[in-house]
XYZ file of C-alpha atoms in Angstrom:
355
model
C 11.787 -26.109 -4.370
C 10.140 -29.487 -4.286
C 6.975 -30.750 -5.899
C 4.751 -29.587 -3.066
C 5.390 -25.977 -4.045
C 4.556 -26.351 -7.701
C 0.811 -26.392 -7.535
C -1.369 -23.547 -8.861
C -0.014 -22.530 -12.237
C -1.902 -24.937 -14.483
C -4.691 -26.111 -12.150
C -7.520 -25.102 -14.429
C -5.776 -26.613 -17.408
C -4.896 -29.874 -15.692
C -8.444 -30.213 -14.419
C -9.823 -29.864 -17.937
C -7.453 -32.222 -19.701
C -9.100 -35.259 -21.217
C -5.809 -37.096 -20.939
C -4.842 -40.636 -21.825
C -4.201 -42.949 -18.846
C -0.435 -42.411 -18.922
C -0.904 -38.672 -18.439
C -3.758 -38.906 -15.946
C -1.864 -41.223 -13.637
C 1.078 -38.886 -13.626
C -0.890 -35.769 -12.747
C -0.641 -35.458 -8.982
C -2.307 -32.163 -8.190
C -2.704 -28.491 -8.824
C 0.205 -26.145 -9.336
C 1.033 -23.275 -7.048
C 1.995 -20.554 -9.536
C 2.224 -17.662 -7.147
C 4.786 -19.503 -5.072
C 6.740 -20.611 -8.137
C 6.998 -17.022 -9.393
C 8.144 -15.807 -5.968
C 10.865 -18.429 -5.798
C 12.009 -17.731 -9.339
C 12.355 -14.062 -8.539
C 14.322 -14.813 -5.400
C 16.620 -17.095 -7.349
C 17.152 -14.502 -10.040
C 16.244 -16.860 -12.846
C 13.322 -17.459 -15.171
C 12.730 -21.151 -14.706
C 9.648 -22.705 -16.282
C 6.928 -24.203 -14.134
C 7.239 -27.913 -13.496
C 4.127 -30.009 -13.203
C 3.465 -33.404 -11.604
C 5.038 -35.441 -8.859
C 8.648 -36.301 -8.187
C 10.307 -33.144 -9.500
C 12.131 -30.318 -7.761
C 12.836 -26.985 -9.399
C 16.394 -25.984 -8.617
C 18.212 -22.679 -8.659
C 19.505 -22.799 -12.179
C 18.261 -22.160 -15.680
C 18.954 -19.386 -18.117
C 22.099 -17.414 -17.511
C 21.806 -14.561 -19.961
C 23.845 -11.474 -19.159
C 22.100 -9.435 -16.452
C 21.549 -5.703 -16.668
C 24.631 -3.887 -15.421
C 23.710 -0.492 -13.949
C 25.967 2.421 -14.850
C 28.976 2.866 -12.631
C 28.929 -0.644 -11.213
C 31.609 -2.276 -13.386
C 35.327 -2.210 -12.664
C 38.323 -3.667 -14.443
C 38.074 -6.825 -12.344
C 34.469 -7.229 -11.133
C 31.125 -6.480 -12.764
C 28.087 -6.089 -10.540
C 24.632 -6.901 -11.880
C 21.402 -5.074 -11.130
C 20.726 -7.364 -8.160
C 24.001 -6.308 -6.522
C 25.646 -9.683 -7.081
C 28.909 -10.108 -9.014
C 28.642 -11.204 -12.617
C 31.053 -12.477 -15.234
C 30.544 -14.282 -18.529
C 31.738 -17.863 -18.708
C 34.004 -18.513 -21.720
C 33.438 -21.439 -24.091
C 34.944 -24.773 -23.122
C 35.335 -28.194 -24.736
C 32.183 -30.220 -24.271
C 29.762 -27.285 -24.514
C 26.701 -27.969 -26.691
C 25.869 -24.873 -28.770
C 23.254 -23.996 -31.360
C 21.602 -20.767 -32.543
C 23.215 -18.747 -29.765
C 22.046 -21.161 -27.051
C 24.527 -23.108 -24.961
C 24.524 -25.973 -22.484
C 27.815 -25.647 -20.682
C 30.031 -28.672 -20.105
C 30.105 -27.853 -16.399
C 27.876 -25.727 -14.165
C 29.204 -25.460 -10.635
C 30.375 -29.018 -9.982
C 27.654 -30.574 -12.167
C 28.931 -32.052 -15.421
C 27.031 -32.325 -18.687
C 26.215 -35.929 -19.566
C 24.122 -35.470 -22.706
C 22.323 -32.572 -24.399
C 20.533 -31.531 -27.556
C 19.185 -28.225 -28.856
C 16.478 -28.556 -31.472
C 16.084 -26.344 -34.519
C 13.398 -23.670 -34.688
C 10.191 -25.389 -35.816
C 11.218 -28.687 -34.208
C 8.749 -29.540 -31.442
C 10.317 -32.819 -30.332
C 13.863 -33.832 -29.317
C 15.293 -37.098 -28.001
C 18.200 -37.985 -25.723
C 19.636 -41.505 -25.741
C 21.918 -42.033 -22.765
C 23.437 -44.911 -20.845
C 23.476 -43.616 -17.257
C 26.666 -43.832 -15.236
C 24.748 -42.400 -12.269
C 21.125 -41.796 -11.328
C 21.979 -38.673 -9.318
C 21.218 -36.164 -12.034
C 19.480 -32.894 -12.752
C 17.595 -32.103 -15.920
C 17.143 -29.182 -18.287
C 13.864 -29.109 -20.202
C 13.557 -25.857 -22.154
C 10.732 -24.904 -24.491
C 9.768 -21.752 -26.382
C 6.543 -21.197 -28.340
C 6.409 -17.505 -29.293
C 3.067 -15.814 -29.782
C 1.274 -17.690 -27.000
C -0.214 -16.078 -23.901
C 2.216 -16.428 -20.998
C -0.591 -15.857 -18.478
C -3.040 -18.323 -19.978
C -3.785 -21.740 -18.542
C -3.965 -23.033 -22.120
C -0.387 -22.248 -23.080
C 1.706 -25.131 -24.448
C 3.828 -27.449 -22.358
C 6.730 -29.739 -23.042
C 6.362 -33.250 -21.672
C 9.327 -35.321 -20.535
C 8.844 -38.888 -21.711
C 11.172 -41.574 -20.327
C 11.218 -44.897 -22.175
C 7.775 -44.190 -23.602
C 6.189 -43.018 -20.356
C 5.121 -39.418 -19.765
C 6.574 -38.445 -16.424
C 6.204 -34.694 -15.932
C 5.679 -31.483 -17.844
C 7.092 -27.978 -17.984
C 5.266 -24.905 -19.261
C 6.764 -23.323 -22.372
C 8.030 -19.769 -22.602
C 5.813 -17.503 -24.696
C 8.714 -15.877 -26.553
C 11.508 -16.947 -28.854
C 14.631 -18.338 -27.233
C 17.006 -15.466 -26.412
C 20.704 -16.106 -26.883
C 22.521 -17.226 -23.749
C 23.358 -20.109 -21.474
C 20.903 -22.802 -20.472
C 21.330 -24.992 -17.433
C 19.771 -27.697 -15.255
C 16.552 -26.434 -13.695
C 14.693 -29.602 -12.676
C 15.684 -32.215 -10.135
C 13.838 -35.536 -10.424
C 15.766 -36.850 -7.386
C 13.651 -35.645 -4.467
C 14.758 -38.248 -1.907
C 18.529 -38.216 -2.324
C 18.522 -41.720 -3.802
C 18.598 -40.792 -7.493
C 16.100 -40.537 -10.346
C 14.164 -43.770 -9.990
C 13.417 -44.048 -13.709
C 17.084 -44.480 -14.580
C 19.163 -47.634 -14.187
C 22.937 -47.434 -14.314
C 24.198 -49.243 -17.420
C 20.780 -49.491 -19.102
C 20.129 -47.207 -22.087
C 17.409 -44.634 -21.398
C 15.479 -42.844 -24.131
C 14.284 -39.455 -22.937
C 12.039 -37.510 -25.291
C 10.750 -33.974 -24.915
C 7.589 -33.167 -26.862
C 5.575 -29.945 -27.057
C 1.850 -30.464 -26.437
C -1.220 -28.255 -26.402
C -3.603 -27.663 -23.494
C -5.273 -31.016 -24.209
C -2.027 -32.938 -24.143
C -1.920 -33.453 -27.905
C 1.316 -32.994 -29.934
C 1.660 -29.396 -31.052
C 3.102 -28.420 -34.423
C 4.288 -24.821 -34.513
C 6.794 -23.404 -37.033
C 8.295 -21.149 -34.355
C 8.555 -23.676 -31.508
C 11.965 -24.726 -30.167
C 12.935 -27.358 -27.605
C 16.200 -28.150 -25.852
C 17.160 -30.736 -23.250
C 20.143 -31.810 -21.170
C 21.087 -34.117 -18.320
C 23.763 -33.150 -15.812
C 25.491 -35.535 -13.413
C 25.476 -33.910 -10.002
C 28.646 -32.899 -8.219
C 29.302 -33.567 -4.511
C 26.234 -33.232 -2.292
C 25.596 -32.822 1.439
C 22.933 -35.054 3.019
C 20.105 -33.402 4.940
C 18.948 -35.982 7.492
C 15.548 -35.965 9.151
C 16.347 -36.161 12.897
C 13.041 -37.906 13.607
C 13.689 -40.787 11.206
C 17.446 -40.787 10.687
C 16.828 -40.968 6.928
C 18.095 -38.632 4.232
C 15.313 -36.175 3.430
C 17.192 -34.118 0.850
C 20.597 -33.514 -0.660
C 22.030 -30.041 -1.209
C 24.989 -29.248 -3.475
C 28.358 -28.441 -1.957
C 28.792 -25.775 -4.645
C 26.303 -23.478 -6.363
C 26.990 -21.232 -9.310
C 25.369 -17.867 -9.886
C 26.170 -15.399 -12.676
C 29.500 -17.029 -13.421
C 30.737 -17.230 -9.808
C 30.973 -20.256 -7.528
C 29.517 -20.244 -4.021
C 30.538 -22.932 -1.549
C 28.357 -24.362 1.225
C 29.649 -22.700 4.372
C 26.962 -23.299 6.992
C 23.919 -25.572 7.292
C 21.332 -25.778 10.069
C 18.656 -28.511 10.092
C 15.879 -29.332 12.532
C 12.258 -30.279 12.975
C 9.893 -27.415 12.288
C 8.375 -27.827 15.747
C 11.798 -27.255 17.337
C 11.604 -23.512 16.684
C 13.622 -20.989 14.650
C 17.003 -21.666 13.046
C 19.721 -18.976 13.008
C 22.942 -18.536 11.060
C 25.593 -15.811 11.092
C 26.201 -14.109 7.738
C 29.629 -13.181 6.352
C 30.978 -9.639 6.289
C 31.982 -7.837 3.138
C 31.251 -10.520 0.535
C 28.163 -11.735 -1.322
C 26.429 -14.951 -0.309
C 23.440 -17.114 -1.179
C 20.840 -18.276 1.345
C 19.100 -21.594 0.683
C 16.160 -22.373 2.946
C 12.787 -24.025 3.349
C 11.175 -27.274 4.442
C 10.984 -30.805 3.075
C 7.994 -33.059 2.510
C 5.479 -30.546 3.836
C 2.024 -31.244 2.363
C 0.644 -28.210 0.565
C -2.233 -26.500 2.353
C -1.782 -28.363 5.649
C 0.873 -26.204 7.250
C 1.769 -22.578 7.775
C 4.501 -20.629 6.039
C 8.268 -20.343 6.385
C 10.118 -16.997 6.470
C 13.718 -15.817 6.655
C 14.344 -12.540 8.502
C 17.521 -10.471 8.249
C 17.867 -10.449 4.459
C 18.741 -7.358 2.461
C 15.245 -7.155 0.993
C 13.479 -7.972 4.251
C 11.667 -11.167 5.117
C 11.411 -13.717 2.309
C 8.635 -16.290 2.365
C 9.192 -19.862 1.199
C 5.463 -20.542 1.415
C 3.964 -23.742 2.772
C 6.552 -26.254 1.659
C 9.697 -26.620 -0.431
C 12.926 -24.682 -0.694
C 14.130 -21.536 -2.424
C 17.135 -19.217 -2.512
C 17.829 -15.565 -1.773
C 20.905 -13.883 -3.250
C 22.563 -11.391 -0.896
C 25.021 -8.662 -1.994
C 28.053 -7.890 0.177
C 27.152 -6.200 3.485
C 28.285 -6.034 7.121
C 28.151 -9.215 9.209
C 24.749 -10.086 10.616
C 22.324 -12.875 11.476
C 19.463 -14.455 9.573
C 16.594 -16.362 11.185
C 14.345 -19.022 9.700
C 10.952 -19.100 11.395
C 7.663 -20.862 10.833
C 4.224 -19.310 11.153
C 0.893 -21.056 11.459
C 0.175 -24.765 11.636
C 3.177 -27.007 12.236
C 3.670 -29.757 9.623
C 3.624 -33.322 10.894
C 6.560 -34.421 8.798
C 9.635 -33.057 7.090
C 12.430 -30.846 8.354
C 13.406 -27.212 8.016
C 16.821 -26.135 6.807
C 18.829 -22.933 6.523
C 22.087 -22.857 4.540
C 24.587 -20.180 3.590
C 26.808 -20.358 0.501
C 29.736 -17.938 0.434
C 31.659 -16.667 -2.570
C 34.406 -19.098 -3.545
C 35.538 -17.505 -6.812
C-alpha cells in the first residue's frame, strides 16, 4: 500500500499534537485505519500503521509460526490456517538475533544491510550506515505493553534521519513475541530510491518512542528494533499516460518461508476498464493489486473478483495482497467502482510458488 491508504488511524491524535516544526511539516494528513487493517489481514501479517508522507507499507513484517490446523501437516509440507504452505526458515550467517527476535540476512531477494534490536526498556535505537544503494525497505518495530491498542493516544516510534523526523509507526500494545521480523515499510514510492539517502554518505537513522504529544517516552517495558534491507530485483510499473515509472514491484515475494515469483502483471489506466489474469491450477499463489497515486477521498474503490474469499477491496488508493491456496485454474478480475481518478494506474499481478 502507498501513503494515500494510510490515513485514518491516528487522525484525532495527529490533529491534537502540539508538535515542533519538524514534526508538523512532516505530517501530511489523516490516517485511514480501516483500510490499513483490511490490507494487513489480506497480507496475513500484523504490520504497524505508518504515518506521514512518502512511505509505503509492504507485505512483510512479523513471521511468527502460524497456527497449523490438525491434519494439515505432512512429512514434506505444512499448511497454515490460511491454507498456504508454511515452513520455518533456519538460521543463517548474517542474521541479527536478540531475545528470540530475528532479522534474517535475506528475505526473498532482499538482503539485510544493517539492523539492531534494542533491549527491553530501551526506547531509542540508532543505525549508522553508509548506503551502497538508495533502493531499500525499512523495518521499524516497536512494542509498549500495557497500552491501549485501540486508542488514538497510544505511543509511536518516530524514524529520524540525520536529525530530521520523517515518519512514524504506531507501537504494538504487547510485548514482542519471539519470531522473525522483516521489512514492512517502503520509503521509495516513486521507484527512484529513498530520497533521504545518498550513496557513499553516512546516514544516521534513529528510532525513538514518543507519546501522543510527540515527546520522548520512557517505559521500562518498551522495546524497539530497526533494520534496512537492500531490495532485490524489481519490475517497473510504467504509467502509460506519462511513460514514467509509477511504481516498482519485486520479482520475488516471500510468504511463510516460501518464495513466490512474479508470473503475470497487467497494468493500465483506471479509465481503461477492468484488468483480468488467469490463475494457476493446483498450486498456491499471491495476488498483488491496486492503484498508484490515487488521492484519498477523490476516487471510488478497487476490487478483485474471483478470489477464494470472494471480492477483496483495495479501497480508494494504494496496493495490497491476497494469498490464495491451491485450487483449480480460474480467472481474477480487477475492477473499479465509483469516481475515476485523474491520475495513477491500476495493476494486477500474480506471484506463483517458486519453492
